[in-house]
Coordinates of C-alpha atoms and ligand atoms in Angstrom, one line a residue:
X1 CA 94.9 49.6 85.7
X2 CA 96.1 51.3 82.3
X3 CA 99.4 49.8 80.7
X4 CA 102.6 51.6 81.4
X5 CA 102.9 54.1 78.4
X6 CA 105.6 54.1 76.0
X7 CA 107.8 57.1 75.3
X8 CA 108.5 58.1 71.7
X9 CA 111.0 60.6 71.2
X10 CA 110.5 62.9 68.4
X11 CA 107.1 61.4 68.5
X12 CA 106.0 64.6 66.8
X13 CA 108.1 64.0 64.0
X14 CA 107.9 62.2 60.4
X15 CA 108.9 58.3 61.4
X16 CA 107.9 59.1 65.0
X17 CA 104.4 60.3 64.7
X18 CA 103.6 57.7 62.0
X19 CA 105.0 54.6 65.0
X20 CA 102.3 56.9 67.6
X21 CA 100.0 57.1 65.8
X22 CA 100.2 52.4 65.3
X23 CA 100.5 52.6 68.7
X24 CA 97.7 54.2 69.7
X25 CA 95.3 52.6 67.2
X26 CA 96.7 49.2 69.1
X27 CA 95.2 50.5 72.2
X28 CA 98.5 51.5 73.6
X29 CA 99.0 54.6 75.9
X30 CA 102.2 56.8 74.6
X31 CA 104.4 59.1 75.7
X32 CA 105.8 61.5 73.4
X33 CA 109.3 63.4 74.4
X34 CA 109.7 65.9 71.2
X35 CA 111.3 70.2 71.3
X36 CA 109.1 70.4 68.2
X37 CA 112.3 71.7 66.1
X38 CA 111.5 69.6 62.9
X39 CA 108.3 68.0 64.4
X40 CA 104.9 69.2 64.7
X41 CA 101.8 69.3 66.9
X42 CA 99.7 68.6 63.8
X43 CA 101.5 65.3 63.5
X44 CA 99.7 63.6 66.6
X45 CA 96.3 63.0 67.5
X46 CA 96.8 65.4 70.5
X47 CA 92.7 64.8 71.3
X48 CA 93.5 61.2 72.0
X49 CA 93.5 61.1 76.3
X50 CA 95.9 58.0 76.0
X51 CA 98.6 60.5 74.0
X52 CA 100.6 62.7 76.2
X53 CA 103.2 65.2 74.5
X54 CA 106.1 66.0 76.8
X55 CA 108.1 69.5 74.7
X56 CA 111.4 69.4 75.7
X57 CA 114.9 68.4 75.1
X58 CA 116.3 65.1 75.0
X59 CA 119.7 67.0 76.1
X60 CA 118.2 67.1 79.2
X61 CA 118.6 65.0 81.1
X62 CA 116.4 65.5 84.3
X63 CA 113.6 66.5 81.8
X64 CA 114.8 62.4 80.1
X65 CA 114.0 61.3 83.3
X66 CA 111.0 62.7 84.2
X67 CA 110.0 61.7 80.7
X68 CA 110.8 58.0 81.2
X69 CA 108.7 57.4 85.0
X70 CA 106.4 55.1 84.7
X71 CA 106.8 53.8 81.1
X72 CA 107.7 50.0 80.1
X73 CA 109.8 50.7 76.8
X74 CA 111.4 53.7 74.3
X75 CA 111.3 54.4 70.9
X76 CA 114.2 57.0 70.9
X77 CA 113.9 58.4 67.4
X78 CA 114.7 61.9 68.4
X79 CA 117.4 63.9 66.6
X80 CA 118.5 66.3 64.1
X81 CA 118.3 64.0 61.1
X82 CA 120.0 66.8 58.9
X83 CA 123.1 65.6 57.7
X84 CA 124.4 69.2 57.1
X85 CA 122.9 70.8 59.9
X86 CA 125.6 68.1 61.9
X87 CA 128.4 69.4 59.0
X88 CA 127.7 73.1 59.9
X89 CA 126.8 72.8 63.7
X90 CA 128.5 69.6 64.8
X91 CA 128.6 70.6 68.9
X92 CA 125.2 71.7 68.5
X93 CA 123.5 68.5 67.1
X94 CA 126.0 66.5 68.9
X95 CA 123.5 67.2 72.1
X96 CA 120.4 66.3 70.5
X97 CA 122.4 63.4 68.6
X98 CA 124.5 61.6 71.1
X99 CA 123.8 63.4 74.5
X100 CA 120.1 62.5 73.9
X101 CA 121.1 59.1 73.7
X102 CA 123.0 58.4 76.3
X103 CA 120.3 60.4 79.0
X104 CA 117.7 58.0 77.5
X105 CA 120.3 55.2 78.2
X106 CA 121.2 56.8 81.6
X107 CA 117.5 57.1 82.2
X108 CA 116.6 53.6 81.6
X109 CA 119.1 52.5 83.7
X110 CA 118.5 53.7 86.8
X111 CA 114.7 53.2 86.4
X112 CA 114.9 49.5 85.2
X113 CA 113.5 50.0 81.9
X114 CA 114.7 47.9 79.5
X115 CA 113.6 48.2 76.1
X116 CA 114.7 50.7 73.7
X117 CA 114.1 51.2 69.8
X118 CA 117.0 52.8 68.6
X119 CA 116.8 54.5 65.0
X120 CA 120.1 54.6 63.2
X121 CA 121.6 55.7 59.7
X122 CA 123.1 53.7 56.5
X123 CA 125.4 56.7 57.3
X124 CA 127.3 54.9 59.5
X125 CA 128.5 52.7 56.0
X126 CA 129.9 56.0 54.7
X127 CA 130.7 55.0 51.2
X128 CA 131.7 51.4 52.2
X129 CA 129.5 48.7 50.5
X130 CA 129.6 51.7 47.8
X131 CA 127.4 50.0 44.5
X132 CA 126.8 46.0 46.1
X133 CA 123.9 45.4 48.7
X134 CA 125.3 46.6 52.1
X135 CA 125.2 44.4 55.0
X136 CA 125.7 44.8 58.8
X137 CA 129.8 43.8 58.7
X138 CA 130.5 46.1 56.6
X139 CA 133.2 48.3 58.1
X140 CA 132.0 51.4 59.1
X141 CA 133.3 54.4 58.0
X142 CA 131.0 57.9 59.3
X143 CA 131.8 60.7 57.2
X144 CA 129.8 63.2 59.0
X145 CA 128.8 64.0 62.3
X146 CA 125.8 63.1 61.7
X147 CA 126.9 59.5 61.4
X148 CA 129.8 59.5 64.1
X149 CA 126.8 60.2 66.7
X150 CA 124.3 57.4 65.4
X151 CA 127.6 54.9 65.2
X152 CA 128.8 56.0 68.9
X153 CA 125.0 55.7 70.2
X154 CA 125.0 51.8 68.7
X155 CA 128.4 51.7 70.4
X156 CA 127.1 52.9 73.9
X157 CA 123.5 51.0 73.7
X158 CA 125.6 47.6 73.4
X159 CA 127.6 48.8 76.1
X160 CA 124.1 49.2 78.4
X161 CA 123.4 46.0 77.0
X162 CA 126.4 44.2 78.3
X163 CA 126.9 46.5 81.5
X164 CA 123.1 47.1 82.5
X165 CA 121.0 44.7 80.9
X166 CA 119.3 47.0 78.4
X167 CA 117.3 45.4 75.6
X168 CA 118.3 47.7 72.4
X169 CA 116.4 47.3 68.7
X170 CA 118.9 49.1 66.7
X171 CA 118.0 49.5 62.9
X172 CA 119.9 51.4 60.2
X173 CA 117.1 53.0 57.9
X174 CA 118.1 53.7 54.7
X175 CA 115.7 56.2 53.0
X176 CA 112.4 56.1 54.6
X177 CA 110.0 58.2 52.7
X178 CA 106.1 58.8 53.5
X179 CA 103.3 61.4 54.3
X180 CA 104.5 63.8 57.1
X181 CA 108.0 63.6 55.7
X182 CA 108.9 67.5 55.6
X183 CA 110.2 69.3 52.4
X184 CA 111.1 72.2 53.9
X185 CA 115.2 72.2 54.0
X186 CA 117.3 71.3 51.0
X187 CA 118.4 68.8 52.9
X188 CA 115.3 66.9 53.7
X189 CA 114.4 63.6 51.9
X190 CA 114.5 63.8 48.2
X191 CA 111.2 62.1 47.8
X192 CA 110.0 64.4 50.0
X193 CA 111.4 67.2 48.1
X194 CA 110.7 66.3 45.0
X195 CA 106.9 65.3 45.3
X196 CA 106.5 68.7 46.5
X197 CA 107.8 70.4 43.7
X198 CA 106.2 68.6 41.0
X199 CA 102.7 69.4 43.1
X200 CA 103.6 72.8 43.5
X201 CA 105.0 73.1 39.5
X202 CA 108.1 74.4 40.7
X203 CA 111.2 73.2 39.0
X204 CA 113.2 70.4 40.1
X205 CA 117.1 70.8 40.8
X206 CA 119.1 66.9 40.6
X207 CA 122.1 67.3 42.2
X208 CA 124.4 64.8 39.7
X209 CA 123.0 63.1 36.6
X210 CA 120.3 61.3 38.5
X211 CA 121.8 57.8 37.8
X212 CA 122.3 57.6 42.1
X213 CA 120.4 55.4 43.3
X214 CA 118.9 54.9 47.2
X215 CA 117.1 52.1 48.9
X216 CA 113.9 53.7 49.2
X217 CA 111.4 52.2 52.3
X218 CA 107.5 53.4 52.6
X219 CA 106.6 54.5 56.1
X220 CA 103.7 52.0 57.1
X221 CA 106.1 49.6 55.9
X222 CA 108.3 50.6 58.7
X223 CA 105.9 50.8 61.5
X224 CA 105.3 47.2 61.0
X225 CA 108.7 46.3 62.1
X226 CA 109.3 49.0 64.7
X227 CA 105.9 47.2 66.2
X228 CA 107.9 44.0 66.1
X229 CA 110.8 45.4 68.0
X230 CA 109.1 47.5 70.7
X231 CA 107.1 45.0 71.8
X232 CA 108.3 41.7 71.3
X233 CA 109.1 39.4 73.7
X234 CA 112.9 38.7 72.6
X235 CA 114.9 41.8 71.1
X236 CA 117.4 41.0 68.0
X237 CA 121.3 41.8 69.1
X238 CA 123.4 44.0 67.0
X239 CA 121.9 46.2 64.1
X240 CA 119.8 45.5 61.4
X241 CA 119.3 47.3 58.2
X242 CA 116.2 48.6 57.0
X243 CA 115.3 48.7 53.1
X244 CA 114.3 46.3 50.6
X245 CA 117.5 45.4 48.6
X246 CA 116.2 47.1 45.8
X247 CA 118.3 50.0 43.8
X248 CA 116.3 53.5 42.5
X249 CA 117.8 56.1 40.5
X250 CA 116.7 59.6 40.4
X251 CA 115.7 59.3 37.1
X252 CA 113.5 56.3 37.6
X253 CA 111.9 58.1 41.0
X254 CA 111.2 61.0 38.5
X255 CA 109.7 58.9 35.4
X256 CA 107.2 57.7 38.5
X257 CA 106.2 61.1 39.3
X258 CA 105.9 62.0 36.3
X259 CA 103.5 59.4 35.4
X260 CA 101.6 60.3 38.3
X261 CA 101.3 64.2 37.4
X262 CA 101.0 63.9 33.7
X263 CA 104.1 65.3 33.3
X264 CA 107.4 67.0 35.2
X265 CA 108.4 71.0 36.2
X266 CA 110.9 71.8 34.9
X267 CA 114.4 69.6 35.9
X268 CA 117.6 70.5 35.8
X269 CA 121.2 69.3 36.8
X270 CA 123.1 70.7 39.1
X271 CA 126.5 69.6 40.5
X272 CA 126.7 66.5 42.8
X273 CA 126.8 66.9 46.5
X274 CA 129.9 67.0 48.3
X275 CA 130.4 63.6 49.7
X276 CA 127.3 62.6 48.2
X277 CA 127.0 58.5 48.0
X278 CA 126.0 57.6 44.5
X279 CA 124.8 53.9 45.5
X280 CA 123.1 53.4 48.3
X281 CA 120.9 49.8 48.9
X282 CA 120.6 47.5 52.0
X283 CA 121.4 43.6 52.2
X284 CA 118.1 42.9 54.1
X285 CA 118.8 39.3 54.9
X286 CA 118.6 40.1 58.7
X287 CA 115.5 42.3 58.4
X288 CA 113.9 39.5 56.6
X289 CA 115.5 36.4 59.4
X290 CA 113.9 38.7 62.0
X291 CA 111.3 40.4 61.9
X292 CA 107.7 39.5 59.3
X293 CA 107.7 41.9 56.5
X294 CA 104.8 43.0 54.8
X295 CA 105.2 42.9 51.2
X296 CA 107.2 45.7 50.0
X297 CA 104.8 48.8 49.5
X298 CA 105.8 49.9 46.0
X299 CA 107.1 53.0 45.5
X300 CA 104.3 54.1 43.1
X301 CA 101.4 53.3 45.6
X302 CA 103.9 54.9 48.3
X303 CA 104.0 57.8 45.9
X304 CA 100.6 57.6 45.8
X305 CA 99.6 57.8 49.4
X306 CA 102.4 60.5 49.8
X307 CA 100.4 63.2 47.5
X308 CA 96.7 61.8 48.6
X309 CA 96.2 60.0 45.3
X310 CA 95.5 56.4 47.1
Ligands
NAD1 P1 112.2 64.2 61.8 O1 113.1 65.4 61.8 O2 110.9 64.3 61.2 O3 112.1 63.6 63.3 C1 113.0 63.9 64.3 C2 112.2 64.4 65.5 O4 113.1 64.6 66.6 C3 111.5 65.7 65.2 O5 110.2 65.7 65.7 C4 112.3 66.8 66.1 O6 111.5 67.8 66.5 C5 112.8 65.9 67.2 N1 114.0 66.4 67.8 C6 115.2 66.8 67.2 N2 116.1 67.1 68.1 C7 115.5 67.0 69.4 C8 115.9 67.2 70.7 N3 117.1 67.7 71.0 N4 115.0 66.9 71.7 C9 113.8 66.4 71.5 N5 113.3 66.2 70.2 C10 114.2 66.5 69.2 O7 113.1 63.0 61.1 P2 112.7 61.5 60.8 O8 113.0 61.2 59.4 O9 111.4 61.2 61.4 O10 113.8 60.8 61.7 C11 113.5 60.0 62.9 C12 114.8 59.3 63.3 O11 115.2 58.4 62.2 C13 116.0 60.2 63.5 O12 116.8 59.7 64.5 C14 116.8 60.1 62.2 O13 118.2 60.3 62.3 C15 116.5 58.6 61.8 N6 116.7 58.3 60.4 C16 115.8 58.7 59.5 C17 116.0 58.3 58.1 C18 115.0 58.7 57.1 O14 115.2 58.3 55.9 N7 114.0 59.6 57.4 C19 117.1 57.6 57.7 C20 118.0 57.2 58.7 C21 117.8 57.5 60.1
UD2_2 C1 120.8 60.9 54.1 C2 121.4 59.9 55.1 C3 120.4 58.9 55.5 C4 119.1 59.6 55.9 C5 118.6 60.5 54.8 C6 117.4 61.2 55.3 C7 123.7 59.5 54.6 C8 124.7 58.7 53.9 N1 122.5 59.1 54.5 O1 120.5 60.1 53.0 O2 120.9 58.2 56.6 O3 119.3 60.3 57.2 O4 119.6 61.5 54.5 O5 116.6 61.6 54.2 O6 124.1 60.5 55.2 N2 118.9 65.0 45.9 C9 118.7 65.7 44.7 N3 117.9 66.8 44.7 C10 117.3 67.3 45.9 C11 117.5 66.5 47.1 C12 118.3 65.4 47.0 O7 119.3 65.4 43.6 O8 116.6 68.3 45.8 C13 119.8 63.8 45.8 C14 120.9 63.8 46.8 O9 122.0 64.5 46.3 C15 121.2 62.3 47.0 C16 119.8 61.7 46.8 O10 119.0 62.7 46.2 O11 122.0 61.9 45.9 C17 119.2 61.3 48.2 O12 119.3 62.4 49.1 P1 118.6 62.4 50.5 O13 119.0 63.7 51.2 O14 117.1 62.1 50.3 O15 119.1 61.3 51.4 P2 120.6 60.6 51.5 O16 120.6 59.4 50.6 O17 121.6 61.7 51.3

């Protein structure tokens, strides 16, 4: 008898096809739940007869449900992870970024399923912890809605938790970066962004001087703990941060790609981003209490992998 699968949402996606993908090689069967907005069919191994790709809606709920029969745990990554697009469309992505959460909590419920991954933002810090290593008490402060929905789904997973006996994983990523990670808006990932550029020779716009810094966190490196959390025995309460402590300007991120290209496009500076946070970097003392870390990829062999150099 096969094991129950696993359902992914936004499977199809950057984090999410990289955890399906880990899942699969384990010998895993997986469910993925994805409308293919950001995501792609080229991001799963669609050949693979223990992969199933479900295209829908996480807004839905019937379509949550039907999703969810049969399966023995979630890894609910789907949403619009667009901060802007939640600025300039805030009932929109609320569905996809709240509603989504609570059918998959609804769902879970009233089919007994218990464990659920649950993929939140260092937005919900707003720009509290602003310049210090941030850590799980600090007050919360969303700026966006963006961040309101990810804080409000941590709020209604602990109260499935309490009520219903759910077994949420909730992690706030900081900035994940990896292969599969799309360019295409201004708004996604800088790394993202900014490897494509310098492959394509097309000039690179900093928004600010380039002295911000983020907590940047290689994909595999990720996997490895979303393994952890899915399908380990116990489940850690509250929320945990995801990155590595460690602080990386612009500048520095684009002396590394330079080094790697022989040389930049073009860079210039534009104005900073409304509401941009200039220092962003995670106290990881829980990640590191709770889950085994693999040794911190480092972001030039992360760069590497990214542009196929490894
Ligand atoms: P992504 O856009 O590549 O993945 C999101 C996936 O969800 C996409 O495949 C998209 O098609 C799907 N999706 C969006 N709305 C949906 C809907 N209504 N119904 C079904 N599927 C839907 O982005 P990602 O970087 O892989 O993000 C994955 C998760 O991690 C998101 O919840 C995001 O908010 C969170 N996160 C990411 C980062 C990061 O640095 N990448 C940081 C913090 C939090
Ligand atoms: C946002 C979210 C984070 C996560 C991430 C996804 C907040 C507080 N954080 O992080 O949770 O969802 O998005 O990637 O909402 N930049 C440039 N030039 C560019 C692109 C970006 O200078 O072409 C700058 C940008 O102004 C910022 C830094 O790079 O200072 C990082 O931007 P980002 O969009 O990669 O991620 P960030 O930290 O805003």
């Amino acid at each position: 008898m096969s094991e129950a699968p696993i359902l992914v949402t936004g499977g199809a996606g950057f984090i999410g096809s990289h955890l399906v993908d880990a899942l699969l090689a384990q010998g895993r069967s997986v469910r993925v739940l994805d409308n293919l907005s950001m995501g792609k069919r080229a991001n799963l191994a669609l050949d693979n007869p223990s992969l199933q790709l479900v295209e829908g809606d996480v807004a839905d709920a019937a379509l949550v449900a039907e999703a969810l029969a049969g399966c023995q745990a979630v890894a609910h990554l789907a949403a619009v992870a667009s901060v802007q697009a939640s600025v300039d469309d805030p009932v929109g992505t609320h569905q996809s970024n709240f509603i989504g959460t609570l059918n998959v909590c609804e769902a879970m419920r009233q089919q007994g399923v218990r464990r659920v991954l649950f993929a939140s933002s260092a937005a919900v810090y707003g720009n509290n912890g602003e310049g210090q290593a941030i850590d799980e008490n600090t007050p919360k402060a969303p700026l966006t809605p963006y961040a309101a929905d990810k804080l409000a789904s941590e709020h209604y997973l602990d109260f499935y938790r309490r009520q219903h006996g759910l077994e949420p994983a909730i992690f706030r990523f900081f900035n994940v970066f990896g292969p599969r990670q799309d360019p295409s808006s201004p708004y996604s990932g800088v790394i993202s962004i900014f490897t494509q550029r310098a492959q394509q020779g097309l000039p690179i716009s900093v928004f600010g001087d380039g002295q911000q810094t983020r907590d940047f966190f290689y994909i595999a490196d990720l996997v490895e703990v979303l393994l952890q959390a899915l399908l380990a025995p116990g489940v850690v309460e509250g929320a945990v941060n995801v990155g590595w402590n460690q602080a990386v300007s612009l500048n520095q991120l684009l002396a590394e790609i330079g080094n790697l290209f022989g040389g930049l496009p073009p860079v210039s500076h534009q104005t900073p981003r409304p509401g941009d946070i200039r220092h962003s970097r995670a106290d990881n003392q829980r990640l590191q209490a709770c889950y085994r870390l693999p040794a911190p990829t480092p972001l030039r062999d992360g760069l590497r992998q990214l542009l196929g150099l490894a």
